[in-house]
Amino acid sequence: MKDVKKYLKSFYDGSNLSDYSVNHYVLGVTRIVSYILDRKDMANIEDFDDEGLKKILIKVNKKPQEFIRYVLDKRPESKLNEQEHSYVLSYLDPWMSFVKHAKFFYKSDKDPIKLEWERLKNFYQEKLNEDRNKRTVPKNYTETVKEITMDRIIEIRDGLKNGSFEKLLITLYTELPPSRGGDYASVKLYRSDLSEDIIDRHENCMVISKDFTRGVVRFVDTKVIGKARDFDQVVIELPKIVLNQVYHYIDRNNTGKYLFVKPDGQQYTQKAFSNKSNRAFASVFGSKFNVNTNYFRHMYILVHKDTPLDKRVQLSKLMGHNVITSLSYQWKTDKPLVSNKLRQEIISRDYNTDFNIVWKNTIRDIIKINKKYIKDTSVIRVDV
């Protein structure tokens, strides 16, 4: 058999799983089998035919407790600090998904081995849930939330120089529902030669009219393209304050193809951009406050902690997670980190979460604006 992964993936044909999920589960099963055989990789398995590999998989399935022991014994040093139940689940989930779709492991849903697997998964899942319920603050934060208010953050932001990386970054995170740390690393910038073809592209991008009166930013989860899922894209129209700062930043930096690029003109990786962002936050606010992209995300959740559930669902979509995460993963503090005036301003902002409609309509409006645009040397142009 030449392609083990292709063989494993064949059992998911006709499933409703995304390609990303299938690849993730197949990788997990590949690692599991290699661990059980005490091999570093799957190269030697290629000597087996399909029936030979099937026998190995059945053998693995017959010994759930041995499976757990192998997974923990082979845990790499880099994962030793990770909690046991979380680590074990990262292998149980792919394995049990594969067994479910392969369908040759059990003759009945009451098979004792099947029930034992389910018992183990429930046990580790309960341990994980207990850990999550105990957590009162984000992982990377101390128990006491650092006392810098959102009002003070905005005051400092407004005093920064127009066109600076720091001012644009902080404007994006204070005026829009804050995205994850690396999302802006690969945001393409479009202004000229637009056509409706862009509507069908699957990429992170910002599209702005030539006169800077309309704009939209779009984050696409490329792992689930082509499959229905709640958060395959987030689309947000840009308010005037963001459009102004993008204008100043482009005018000063002439970024080209991407909104943010390295000094050599190359695209950032997510990790590199997150590191640059965190250094920028530290230089502006000081390291003692530990302000980073997660700070803004949790602050945003805190601002909306008393808003109705239906709006919390909308906000969760805009932040790219579900409402359960939003409700359970926030600071617990009585400190007045946001003034009532600013809180009311933020919660009054209305966003349309029918992302397909927002995306198509805004792009078509921008194309119309561009067609009427009269050349003006005072307005910077970005050709991509």
PDB file of C-alpha atoms in Angstrom, residues 29 44 116 177 208 226 243 270 364 369:
ATOM      1  CA  VAL A  29      -4.690   8.147  13.768  1.00  0.00           C
ATOM      2  CA  ASN A  44       7.442   1.019   7.376  1.00  0.00           C
ATOM      3  CA  GLU A 116     -15.068   1.274  27.384  1.00  0.00           C
ATOM      4  CA  PRO A 177     -14.494  43.720  17.540  1.00  0.00           C
ATOM      5  CA  ILE A 208     -11.246  50.303   0.616  1.00  0.00           C
ATOM      6  CA  GLY A 226     -16.474  24.719   1.062  1.00  0.00           C
ATOM      7  CA  LEU A 243     -10.511  54.483   7.386  1.00  0.00           C
ATOM      8  CA  GLN A 270       1.179  34.982  12.264  1.00  0.00           C
ATOM      9  CA  ARG A 364     -20.461  46.368  -4.980  1.00  0.00           C
ATOM     10  CA  ILE A 369     -17.616  54.600  -5.857  1.00  0.00           C
TER      11      ILE A 369
END
